[in-house]
């Protein structure tokens, strides 16, 4: 158990819908990362927050947004969902920037 | 900018054979280097990391990796493969100084046959 908690574990929704994925980082970790993993794209970095501030953006679509709250938990919002958004979404946390990240078990999103 | 290249999307070995998974990185500043393992339907788990100091790094499950600056490599090895080592392995790079995020390679699937 990495100490990073992601909910829900599985999510099935229809095209056009909006979903929110939640991440609770390890106790004391200030940095939160979001990644998308699919068979065709591999592991793609989406976005990083550090102590509530956005620090880096990767291949995140405009339909996707995220935030980190004062209690350091983070949410990833996915809207206008398409079939191609079906993937595993991972959250990871680290105590500081530049150090190793600890991954949650992921949320498997299926868009039908 | 930084990047990671993992040679070979799939590597097959027999049980008991040497495991060698290749990773080359690109970084304009001294790197932090990591290897992660992902078992089916699970998150990524840190195997080992290199920050500074000794270039041969030992990790969990008998894996080790050697940082070779001149070759910009950080290959992962294990002397004797076990069936339980079958998984996907990811190499990642960050930066020792300044700010950077964690950049992953595309992963190498290790297949172990009896």
Short mmCIF file of N, CA, C and O in Angstrom, two decimals, chain B residues 5-70:
data_model
loop_
_atom_site.label_atom_id
_atom_site.label_comp_id
_atom_site.label_asym_id
_atom_site.label_seq_id
_atom_site.Cartn_x
_atom_site.Cartn_y
_atom_site.Cartn_z
N UNK B 5 14.24 6.91 -22.95
CA UNK B 5 14.02 5.91 -23.99
C UNK B 5 14.27 4.53 -23.41
O UNK B 5 15.35 4.26 -22.88
N UNK B 6 13.28 3.68 -23.51
CA UNK B 6 13.44 2.30 -23.08
C UNK B 6 13.49 1.43 -24.33
O UNK B 6 12.56 1.43 -25.13
N UNK B 7 14.59 0.73 -24.49
CA UNK B 7 14.78 -0.10 -25.67
C UNK B 7 14.06 -1.42 -25.51
O UNK B 7 14.33 -2.17 -24.57
N UNK B 8 13.14 -1.69 -26.42
CA UNK B 8 12.40 -2.94 -26.38
C UNK B 8 11.11 -2.80 -25.59
O UNK B 8 11.14 -2.58 -24.39
N UNK B 9 9.99 -2.93 -26.29
CA UNK B 9 8.71 -2.85 -25.58
C UNK B 9 8.41 -4.16 -24.85
O UNK B 9 7.63 -4.19 -23.91
N UNK B 10 9.04 -5.25 -25.32
CA UNK B 10 8.89 -6.56 -24.68
C UNK B 10 10.26 -7.23 -24.59
O UNK B 10 11.04 -7.18 -25.54
N UNK B 11 10.52 -7.84 -23.45
CA UNK B 11 11.72 -8.63 -23.25
C UNK B 11 11.30 -9.98 -22.68
O UNK B 11 10.54 -10.01 -21.69
N UNK B 12 11.78 -11.05 -23.28
CA UNK B 12 11.45 -12.40 -22.82
C UNK B 12 12.69 -13.08 -22.29
O UNK B 12 13.74 -13.06 -22.93
N UNK B 13 12.56 -13.69 -21.11
CA UNK B 13 13.66 -14.44 -20.52
C UNK B 13 13.10 -15.74 -19.95
O UNK B 13 11.90 -15.86 -19.70
N UNK B 14 14.00 -16.69 -19.73
CA UNK B 14 13.62 -17.93 -19.05
C UNK B 14 13.83 -17.75 -17.56
O UNK B 14 14.68 -16.95 -17.13
N UNK B 15 13.09 -18.49 -16.79
CA UNK B 15 13.25 -18.44 -15.34
C UNK B 15 14.69 -18.83 -15.00
O UNK B 15 15.24 -19.79 -15.56
N UNK B 16 15.34 -18.04 -14.15
CA UNK B 16 16.73 -18.28 -13.79
C UNK B 16 17.73 -17.53 -14.64
O UNK B 16 18.91 -17.44 -14.27
N UNK B 17 17.30 -16.96 -15.73
CA UNK B 17 18.21 -16.22 -16.61
C UNK B 17 18.37 -14.78 -16.14
O UNK B 17 17.57 -14.27 -15.35
N UNK B 18 19.40 -14.15 -16.68
CA UNK B 18 19.67 -12.74 -16.37
C UNK B 18 18.59 -11.85 -16.97
O UNK B 18 18.18 -12.03 -18.12
N UNK B 19 18.17 -10.87 -16.19
CA UNK B 19 17.25 -9.87 -16.69
C UNK B 19 18.03 -8.58 -16.95
O UNK B 19 18.77 -8.11 -16.08
N UNK B 20 17.86 -8.01 -18.15
CA UNK B 20 18.48 -6.73 -18.49
C UNK B 20 17.44 -5.89 -19.21
O UNK B 20 17.01 -6.23 -20.31
N UNK B 21 17.04 -4.80 -18.59
CA UNK B 21 16.10 -3.87 -19.21
C UNK B 21 16.83 -2.54 -19.39
O UNK B 21 17.39 -2.01 -18.45
N UNK B 22 16.78 -2.04 -20.60
CA UNK B 22 17.60 -0.89 -20.96
C UNK B 22 16.85 0.43 -20.86
O UNK B 22 15.68 0.51 -21.26
N UNK B 23 17.57 1.43 -20.37
CA UNK B 23 17.00 2.77 -20.23
C UNK B 23 18.09 3.79 -20.54
O UNK B 23 19.17 3.75 -19.94
N UNK B 24 17.80 4.67 -21.45
CA UNK B 24 18.67 5.81 -21.72
C UNK B 24 17.89 7.09 -21.50
O UNK B 24 16.71 7.16 -21.82
N UNK B 25 18.55 8.08 -20.97
CA UNK B 25 17.86 9.31 -20.65
C UNK B 25 18.54 10.49 -21.32
O UNK B 25 19.70 10.42 -21.75
N UNK B 26 17.81 11.56 -21.39
CA UNK B 26 18.34 12.82 -21.88
C UNK B 26 17.98 13.89 -20.86
O UNK B 26 16.81 14.02 -20.49
N UNK B 27 18.99 14.60 -20.38
CA UNK B 27 18.74 15.66 -19.41
C UNK B 27 19.86 16.67 -19.50
O UNK B 27 21.03 16.30 -19.55
N UNK B 28 19.51 17.94 -19.45
CA UNK B 28 20.53 19.00 -19.56
C UNK B 28 21.20 19.28 -18.22
O UNK B 28 22.19 19.99 -18.16
N UNK B 29 20.64 18.74 -17.16
CA UNK B 29 21.21 18.93 -15.82
C UNK B 29 21.30 17.56 -15.16
O UNK B 29 20.71 16.58 -15.64
N UNK B 30 22.07 17.45 -14.06
CA UNK B 30 22.19 16.14 -13.39
C UNK B 30 20.81 15.56 -13.07
O UNK B 30 19.95 16.27 -12.54
N UNK B 31 20.63 14.30 -13.38
CA UNK B 31 19.29 13.72 -13.24
C UNK B 31 19.08 12.96 -11.93
O UNK B 31 20.02 12.51 -11.29
N UNK B 32 17.82 12.86 -11.54
CA UNK B 32 17.37 11.81 -10.65
C UNK B 32 16.81 10.72 -11.57
O UNK B 32 16.11 11.04 -12.53
N UNK B 33 17.08 9.46 -11.27
CA UNK B 33 16.61 8.37 -12.11
C UNK B 33 15.89 7.33 -11.27
O UNK B 33 16.29 7.06 -10.14
N UNK B 34 14.87 6.76 -11.86
CA UNK B 34 14.00 5.83 -11.12
C UNK B 34 13.61 4.66 -12.02
O UNK B 34 13.51 4.80 -13.23
N UNK B 35 13.38 3.52 -11.39
CA UNK B 35 12.71 2.41 -12.04
C UNK B 35 11.46 2.07 -11.21
O UNK B 35 11.52 1.97 -9.99
N UNK B 36 10.36 1.89 -11.96
CA UNK B 36 9.11 1.49 -11.35
C UNK B 36 8.67 0.16 -11.97
O UNK B 36 8.99 -0.13 -13.13
N UNK B 37 7.87 -0.60 -11.23
CA UNK B 37 7.28 -1.83 -11.74
C UNK B 37 5.77 -1.74 -11.61
O UNK B 37 5.26 -1.17 -10.64
N UNK B 38 5.08 -2.26 -12.62
CA UNK B 38 3.62 -2.28 -12.58
C UNK B 38 3.13 -3.69 -12.85
O UNK B 38 3.35 -4.23 -13.94
N UNK B 39 2.47 -4.28 -11.87
CA UNK B 39 1.83 -5.57 -12.04
C UNK B 39 0.43 -5.34 -12.60
O UNK B 39 -0.13 -4.26 -12.44
N UNK B 40 -0.15 -6.35 -13.23
CA UNK B 40 -1.46 -6.16 -13.87
C UNK B 40 -2.50 -5.58 -12.92
O UNK B 40 -2.61 -6.01 -11.76
N UNK B 41 -3.21 -4.60 -13.42
CA UNK B 41 -4.30 -3.95 -12.69
C UNK B 41 -3.86 -3.32 -11.37
O UNK B 41 -4.66 -3.23 -10.43
N UNK B 42 -2.61 -2.91 -11.32
CA UNK B 42 -2.11 -2.23 -10.12
C UNK B 42 -1.42 -0.92 -10.51
O UNK B 42 -1.14 -0.66 -11.68
N UNK B 43 -1.15 -0.12 -9.50
CA UNK B 43 -0.39 1.11 -9.72
C UNK B 43 1.09 0.82 -9.86
O UNK B 43 1.54 -0.31 -9.73
N UNK B 44 1.85 1.87 -10.14
CA UNK B 44 3.30 1.73 -10.26
C UNK B 44 3.93 1.72 -8.88
O UNK B 44 3.56 2.51 -8.00
N UNK B 45 4.92 0.85 -8.72
CA UNK B 45 5.62 0.71 -7.45
C UNK B 45 7.10 1.02 -7.67
O UNK B 45 7.71 0.52 -8.62
N UNK B 46 7.66 1.83 -6.81
CA UNK B 46 9.06 2.20 -6.95
C UNK B 46 9.96 0.99 -6.67
O UNK B 46 9.86 0.36 -5.62
N UNK B 47 10.85 0.69 -7.62
CA UNK B 47 11.82 -0.41 -7.46
C UNK B 47 13.12 0.11 -6.85
O UNK B 47 13.68 -0.50 -5.95
N UNK B 48 13.61 1.19 -7.42
CA UNK B 48 14.87 1.78 -6.95
C UNK B 48 15.01 3.18 -7.52
O UNK B 48 14.28 3.56 -8.42
N UNK B 49 15.98 3.92 -6.94
CA UNK B 49 16.22 5.27 -7.41
C UNK B 49 17.70 5.62 -7.30
O UNK B 49 18.42 5.09 -6.46
N UNK B 50 18.13 6.51 -8.18
CA UNK B 50 19.47 7.09 -8.11
C UNK B 50 19.31 8.59 -7.93
O UNK B 50 18.61 9.24 -8.71
N UNK B 51 19.98 9.12 -6.93
CA UNK B 51 19.97 10.57 -6.75
C UNK B 51 21.40 11.07 -6.90
O UNK B 51 21.77 11.66 -7.90
N UNK B 52 22.22 10.84 -5.91
CA UNK B 52 23.64 11.19 -6.01
C UNK B 52 24.43 10.08 -5.31
O UNK B 52 23.85 9.20 -4.68
N UNK B 53 25.76 10.13 -5.42
CA UNK B 53 26.57 9.16 -4.71
C UNK B 53 26.83 7.91 -5.52
O UNK B 53 27.08 7.97 -6.72
N UNK B 54 26.76 6.76 -4.87
CA UNK B 54 27.09 5.48 -5.48
C UNK B 54 26.27 5.27 -6.74
O UNK B 54 25.04 5.43 -6.74
N UNK B 55 26.97 4.89 -7.81
CA UNK B 55 26.28 4.77 -9.10
C UNK B 55 25.57 3.44 -9.27
O UNK B 55 24.72 3.30 -10.15
N UNK B 56 25.91 2.45 -8.44
CA UNK B 56 25.21 1.17 -8.47
C UNK B 56 24.16 1.20 -7.37
O UNK B 56 24.50 1.30 -6.19
N UNK B 57 22.94 1.09 -7.77
CA UNK B 57 21.84 1.23 -6.82
C UNK B 57 21.10 -0.10 -6.70
O UNK B 57 20.76 -0.72 -7.70
N UNK B 58 20.87 -0.51 -5.47
CA UNK B 58 20.13 -1.75 -5.23
C UNK B 58 18.69 -1.43 -4.85
O UNK B 58 18.44 -0.47 -4.11
N UNK B 59 17.77 -2.24 -5.37
CA UNK B 59 16.37 -2.01 -5.07
C UNK B 59 15.71 -3.22 -4.46
O UNK B 59 16.38 -4.13 -3.96
N UNK B 60 14.40 -3.25 -4.55
CA UNK B 60 13.66 -4.36 -3.98
C UNK B 60 13.65 -5.55 -4.95
O UNK B 60 13.93 -5.39 -6.14
N UNK B 61 13.33 -6.71 -4.41
CA UNK B 61 13.16 -7.93 -5.21
C UNK B 61 14.43 -8.34 -5.96
O UNK B 61 14.34 -9.01 -6.99
N UNK B 62 15.60 -7.93 -5.49
CA UNK B 62 16.85 -8.36 -6.10
C UNK B 62 17.29 -7.58 -7.32
O UNK B 62 18.28 -7.92 -7.97
N UNK B 63 16.57 -6.52 -7.67
CA UNK B 63 16.94 -5.69 -8.82
C UNK B 63 18.01 -4.67 -8.44
O UNK B 63 18.09 -4.23 -7.30
N UNK B 64 18.81 -4.32 -9.43
CA UNK B 64 19.76 -3.24 -9.27
C UNK B 64 19.93 -2.51 -10.60
O UNK B 64 19.57 -3.04 -11.66
N UNK B 65 20.44 -1.29 -10.51
CA UNK B 65 20.66 -0.49 -11.72
C UNK B 65 21.94 0.30 -11.54
O UNK B 65 22.31 0.68 -10.42
N UNK B 66 22.59 0.57 -12.65
CA UNK B 66 23.83 1.33 -12.60
C UNK B 66 23.71 2.59 -13.43
O UNK B 66 23.34 2.54 -14.61
N UNK B 67 24.01 3.73 -12.81
CA UNK B 67 24.00 5.01 -13.49
C UNK B 67 25.35 5.18 -14.19
O UNK B 67 26.40 5.13 -13.56
N UNK B 68 25.29 5.35 -15.51
CA UNK B 68 26.50 5.59 -16.29
C UNK B 68 26.33 6.92 -17.01
O UNK B 68 25.67 7.00 -18.05
N UNK B 69 26.98 7.93 -16.46
CA UNK B 69 26.82 9.28 -17.00
C UNK B 69 27.33 9.37 -18.43
O UNK B 69 26.71 10.00 -19.28
N UNK B 70 28.47 8.74 -18.69
CA UNK B 70 29.09 8.84 -20.02
C UNK B 70 28.20 8.21 -21.10
O UNK B 70 28.26 8.60 -22.26
#
